[in-house]
C-alpha cells in the first residue's frame, strides 16, 4: 500500500533511506532534497510529518533499538539528532559533531543502543555515545564506508567500504 506524499514535497523527491521509528510505530524516510518524513503506522492519520533539514540529500536514517531518537546523515557531511517522541512533530535536538570532510554515509546503533557508529564517504568512522552524542573514538578506513553493523553482543563492529574490503 503506497503511503501518501506530504503536501508541498516536490514530486521528483526520491527517498534515499528508510527506517522504522521507535517501537515500530512509524516509518521514517530521508529524501534527496533534505526532507525527513515520518508516517504513523497506527491510527487513521496517514499524512507524514515533515521536517526540512536543508537541501542536501539525506543518506541515512538510523533509529536505536530503544528510546525515541534518531540520527540522520546527509551529503553536506552533517549528522543531526532528532527527537521523535511526538510523532506528528519530530524536532531537531542537535547537530552531532564529526570531523567528516565528505558526506555521512551510514550509521549503526549497538544492540543496547548506547553507541552509534557513523561512517563517511571520506573513509572515517566515528563511534559515539548515543545519550550525549560525544565521540568515543574515530577510525580511518581505506575507502568510502558503505556499511556498518554491530554483532549481537555489541562488542564487534564490522565495516565495509567501496574498495570491497570488509573488516
mmCIF file of C-alpha atoms in Angstrom:
data_model
loop_
_atom_site.group_PDB
_atom_site.id
_atom_site.type_symbol
_atom_site.label_atom_id
_atom_site.label_comp_id
_atom_site.label_asym_id
_atom_site.label_seq_id
_atom_site.Cartn_x
_atom_site.Cartn_y
_atom_site.Cartn_z
ATOM 1 C CA UNK A 1 0.000 0.000 0.000
ATOM 2 C CA UNK A 2 1.655 3.260 -1.042
ATOM 3 C CA UNK A 3 1.955 5.855 1.689
ATOM 4 C CA UNK A 4 0.767 9.357 0.796
ATOM 5 C CA UNK A 5 3.286 12.064 -0.047
ATOM 6 C CA UNK A 6 3.208 15.143 2.139
ATOM 7 C CA UNK A 7 1.785 18.379 0.816
ATOM 8 C CA UNK A 8 4.486 20.603 -0.648
ATOM 9 C CA UNK A 9 7.065 17.874 -1.293
ATOM 10 C CA UNK A 10 8.459 18.037 -4.798
ATOM 11 C CA UNK A 11 7.019 15.246 -6.946
ATOM 12 C CA UNK A 12 10.562 14.391 -8.034
ATOM 13 C CA UNK A 13 11.923 13.932 -4.487
ATOM 14 C CA UNK A 14 13.457 10.481 -4.142
ATOM 15 C CA UNK A 15 13.513 8.517 -0.906
ATOM 16 C CA UNK A 16 17.177 7.747 -0.159
ATOM 17 C CA UNK A 17 16.827 5.920 3.166
ATOM 18 C CA UNK A 18 14.220 4.226 5.368
ATOM 19 C CA UNK A 19 13.984 3.089 8.974
ATOM 20 C CA UNK A 20 11.218 2.001 11.275
ATOM 21 C CA UNK A 21 10.735 4.520 14.056
ATOM 22 C CA UNK A 22 10.863 3.846 17.785
ATOM 23 C CA UNK A 23 8.916 0.726 18.770
ATOM 24 C CA UNK A 24 7.961 0.142 15.109
ATOM 25 C CA UNK A 25 5.091 2.634 15.308
ATOM 26 C CA UNK A 26 6.227 4.821 12.414
ATOM 27 C CA UNK A 27 8.213 4.727 9.204
ATOM 28 C CA UNK A 28 10.895 7.379 8.672
ATOM 29 C CA UNK A 29 12.306 8.321 5.279
ATOM 30 C CA UNK A 30 15.078 10.664 4.168
ATOM 31 C CA UNK A 31 14.790 12.282 0.740
ATOM 32 C CA UNK A 32 17.297 13.548 -1.777
ATOM 33 C CA UNK A 33 16.107 17.132 -1.242
ATOM 34 C CA UNK A 34 16.768 17.314 2.514
ATOM 35 C CA UNK A 35 13.417 16.273 3.998
ATOM 36 C CA UNK A 36 12.767 13.767 6.754
ATOM 37 C CA UNK A 37 9.284 12.243 6.552
ATOM 38 C CA UNK A 38 7.603 10.286 9.345
ATOM 39 C CA UNK A 39 4.446 8.267 8.692
ATOM 40 C CA UNK A 40 2.450 6.887 11.632
ATOM 41 C CA UNK A 41 1.717 3.174 11.183
ATOM 42 C CA UNK A 42 -1.157 3.140 13.670
ATOM 43 C CA UNK A 43 -4.401 5.089 13.794
ATOM 44 C CA UNK A 44 -6.162 6.886 10.997
ATOM 45 C CA UNK A 45 -3.657 9.680 10.269
ATOM 46 C CA UNK A 46 -1.608 8.707 7.218
ATOM 47 C CA UNK A 47 -0.100 12.055 6.176
ATOM 48 C CA UNK A 48 3.537 12.158 7.203
ATOM 49 C CA UNK A 49 5.074 14.703 9.496
ATOM 50 C CA UNK A 50 7.746 16.601 7.548
ATOM 51 C CA UNK A 51 10.970 18.114 8.804
ATOM 52 C CA UNK A 52 13.242 20.064 6.453
ATOM 53 C CA UNK A 53 16.942 19.838 7.298
ATOM 54 C CA UNK A 54 18.332 21.728 4.320
ATOM 55 C CA UNK A 55 18.780 20.969 0.660
ATOM 56 C CA UNK A 56 21.357 18.177 0.849
ATOM 57 C CA UNK A 57 20.248 14.600 0.299
ATOM 58 C CA UNK A 58 19.583 12.546 3.415
ATOM 59 C CA UNK A 59 21.809 9.463 3.036
ATOM 60 C CA UNK A 60 20.818 7.592 6.162
ATOM 61 C CA UNK A 61 18.197 7.422 8.855
ATOM 62 C CA UNK A 62 19.168 5.330 11.894
ATOM 63 C CA UNK A 63 16.985 4.551 14.899
ATOM 64 C CA UNK A 64 18.301 2.914 18.074
ATOM 65 C CA UNK A 65 16.597 -0.198 19.449
ATOM 66 C CA UNK A 66 15.451 1.802 22.495
ATOM 67 C CA UNK A 67 14.410 5.401 23.063
ATOM 68 C CA UNK A 68 12.631 7.990 20.951
ATOM 69 C CA UNK A 69 15.509 9.486 18.999
ATOM 70 C CA UNK A 70 17.066 9.035 15.565
ATOM 71 C CA UNK A 71 20.080 10.163 13.573
ATOM 72 C CA UNK A 72 20.095 11.382 10.003
ATOM 73 C CA UNK A 73 23.173 11.978 7.895
ATOM 74 C CA UNK A 74 23.413 13.936 4.694
ATOM 75 C CA UNK A 75 25.571 14.759 1.707
ATOM 76 C CA UNK A 76 26.686 18.054 3.302
ATOM 77 C CA UNK A 77 28.657 15.941 5.861
ATOM 78 C CA UNK A 78 26.229 16.826 8.655
ATOM 79 C CA UNK A 79 24.709 14.425 11.166
ATOM 80 C CA UNK A 80 21.592 15.545 13.015
ATOM 81 C CA UNK A 81 19.967 14.059 16.122
ATOM 82 C CA UNK A 82 16.168 14.083 16.121
ATOM 83 C CA UNK A 83 13.593 13.667 18.879
ATOM 84 C CA UNK A 84 10.692 11.542 17.636
ATOM 85 C CA UNK A 85 8.714 11.399 20.890
ATOM 86 C CA UNK A 86 5.891 13.452 19.327
ATOM 87 C CA UNK A 87 5.332 11.622 16.012
ATOM 88 C CA UNK A 88 3.413 14.495 14.429
ATOM 89 C CA UNK A 89 6.158 16.969 15.358
ATOM 90 C CA UNK A 90 9.658 15.491 15.038
ATOM 91 C CA UNK A 91 12.243 18.046 16.080
ATOM 92 C CA UNK A 92 15.971 18.642 15.798
ATOM 93 C CA UNK A 93 17.770 18.053 19.092
ATOM 94 C CA UNK A 94 21.293 18.890 17.979
ATOM 95 C CA UNK A 95 23.883 18.736 15.266
ATOM 96 C CA UNK A 96 26.261 15.882 16.001
ATOM 97 C CA UNK A 97 29.931 16.832 15.885
ATOM 98 C CA UNK A 98 32.043 14.839 13.423
ATOM 99 C CA UNK A 99 35.213 15.668 11.572
ATOM 100 C CA UNK A 100 33.984 14.280 8.265
ATOM 101 C CA UNK A 101 35.078 16.138 5.157
ATOM 102 C CA UNK A 102 32.641 14.265 2.944
ATOM 103 C CA UNK A 103 29.084 13.062 3.319
ATOM 104 C CA UNK A 104 27.852 10.991 6.245
ATOM 105 C CA UNK A 105 27.013 7.729 4.517
ATOM 106 C CA UNK A 106 25.785 5.147 7.012
ATOM 107 C CA UNK A 107 25.166 4.537 10.721
ATOM 108 C CA UNK A 108 24.552 1.576 13.014
ATOM 109 C CA UNK A 109 23.497 1.513 16.662
ATOM 110 C CA UNK A 110 24.838 -1.084 19.070
ATOM 111 C CA UNK A 111 22.225 -3.665 20.149
ATOM 112 C CA UNK A 112 21.757 -1.951 23.525
ATOM 113 C CA UNK A 113 21.530 1.483 21.883
ATOM 114 C CA UNK A 114 24.346 3.027 23.938
ATOM 115 C CA UNK A 115 26.718 3.554 20.999
ATOM 116 C CA UNK A 116 26.378 4.503 17.373
ATOM 117 C CA UNK A 117 28.972 4.127 14.620
ATOM 118 C CA UNK A 118 28.765 6.612 11.752
ATOM 119 C CA UNK A 119 30.691 6.108 8.513
ATOM 120 C CA UNK A 120 31.537 8.700 5.891
ATOM 121 C CA UNK A 121 32.493 8.872 2.259
ATOM 122 C CA UNK A 122 35.959 10.113 3.275
ATOM 123 C CA UNK A 123 36.743 6.779 4.946
ATOM 124 C CA UNK A 124 36.222 7.806 8.572
ATOM 125 C CA UNK A 125 34.145 6.062 11.212
ATOM 126 C CA UNK A 126 33.161 7.907 14.386
ATOM 127 C CA UNK A 127 31.893 5.902 17.349
ATOM 128 C CA UNK A 128 29.732 7.992 19.675
ATOM 129 C CA UNK A 129 27.915 7.649 22.990
ATOM 130 C CA UNK A 130 24.298 7.881 21.922
ATOM 131 C CA UNK A 131 22.977 9.552 25.077
ATOM 132 C CA UNK A 132 25.103 12.704 24.603
ATOM 133 C CA UNK A 133 26.449 12.223 21.043
ATOM 134 C CA UNK A 134 30.049 12.518 22.266
ATOM 135 C CA UNK A 135 32.882 10.814 20.402
ATOM 136 C CA UNK A 136 34.384 7.693 21.952
ATOM 137 C CA UNK A 137 36.897 7.184 19.139
ATOM 138 C CA UNK A 138 37.494 7.645 15.432
ATOM 139 C CA UNK A 139 38.743 5.070 12.960
ATOM 140 C CA UNK A 140 40.102 5.788 9.485
ATOM 141 C CA UNK A 141 39.211 3.207 6.859
ATOM 142 C CA UNK A 142 40.864 2.772 3.482
ATOM 143 C CA UNK A 143 37.865 3.839 1.423
ATOM 144 C CA UNK A 144 34.336 5.197 1.427
ATOM 145 C CA UNK A 145 32.418 3.493 4.256
ATOM 146 C CA UNK A 146 29.351 1.844 2.714
ATOM 147 C CA UNK A 147 28.009 -0.385 5.507
ATOM 148 C CA UNK A 148 28.324 -0.792 9.275
ATOM 149 C CA UNK A 149 26.875 -3.302 11.717
ATOM 150 C CA UNK A 150 27.418 -4.457 15.288
ATOM 151 C CA UNK A 151 27.308 -8.109 16.272
ATOM 152 C CA UNK A 152 24.609 -9.247 18.709
ATOM 153 C CA UNK A 153 26.797 -8.586 21.759
ATOM 154 C CA UNK A 154 27.751 -5.063 20.661
ATOM 155 C CA UNK A 155 31.441 -5.821 21.101
ATOM 156 C CA UNK A 156 32.349 -6.208 17.407
ATOM 157 C CA UNK A 157 31.776 -3.562 14.740
ATOM 158 C CA UNK A 158 32.039 -4.647 11.114
ATOM 159 C CA UNK A 159 32.580 -2.133 8.317
ATOM 160 C CA UNK A 160 32.524 -2.422 4.540
ATOM 161 C CA UNK A 161 33.991 0.070 2.123
ATOM 162 C CA UNK A 162 33.656 0.945 -1.550
ATOM 163 C CA UNK A 163 37.003 -0.701 -2.293
ATOM 164 C CA UNK A 164 35.481 -4.111 -1.469
ATOM 165 C CA UNK A 165 37.087 -4.553 1.951
ATOM 166 C CA UNK A 166 35.022 -5.915 4.834
ATOM 167 C CA UNK A 167 36.707 -5.699 8.214
#
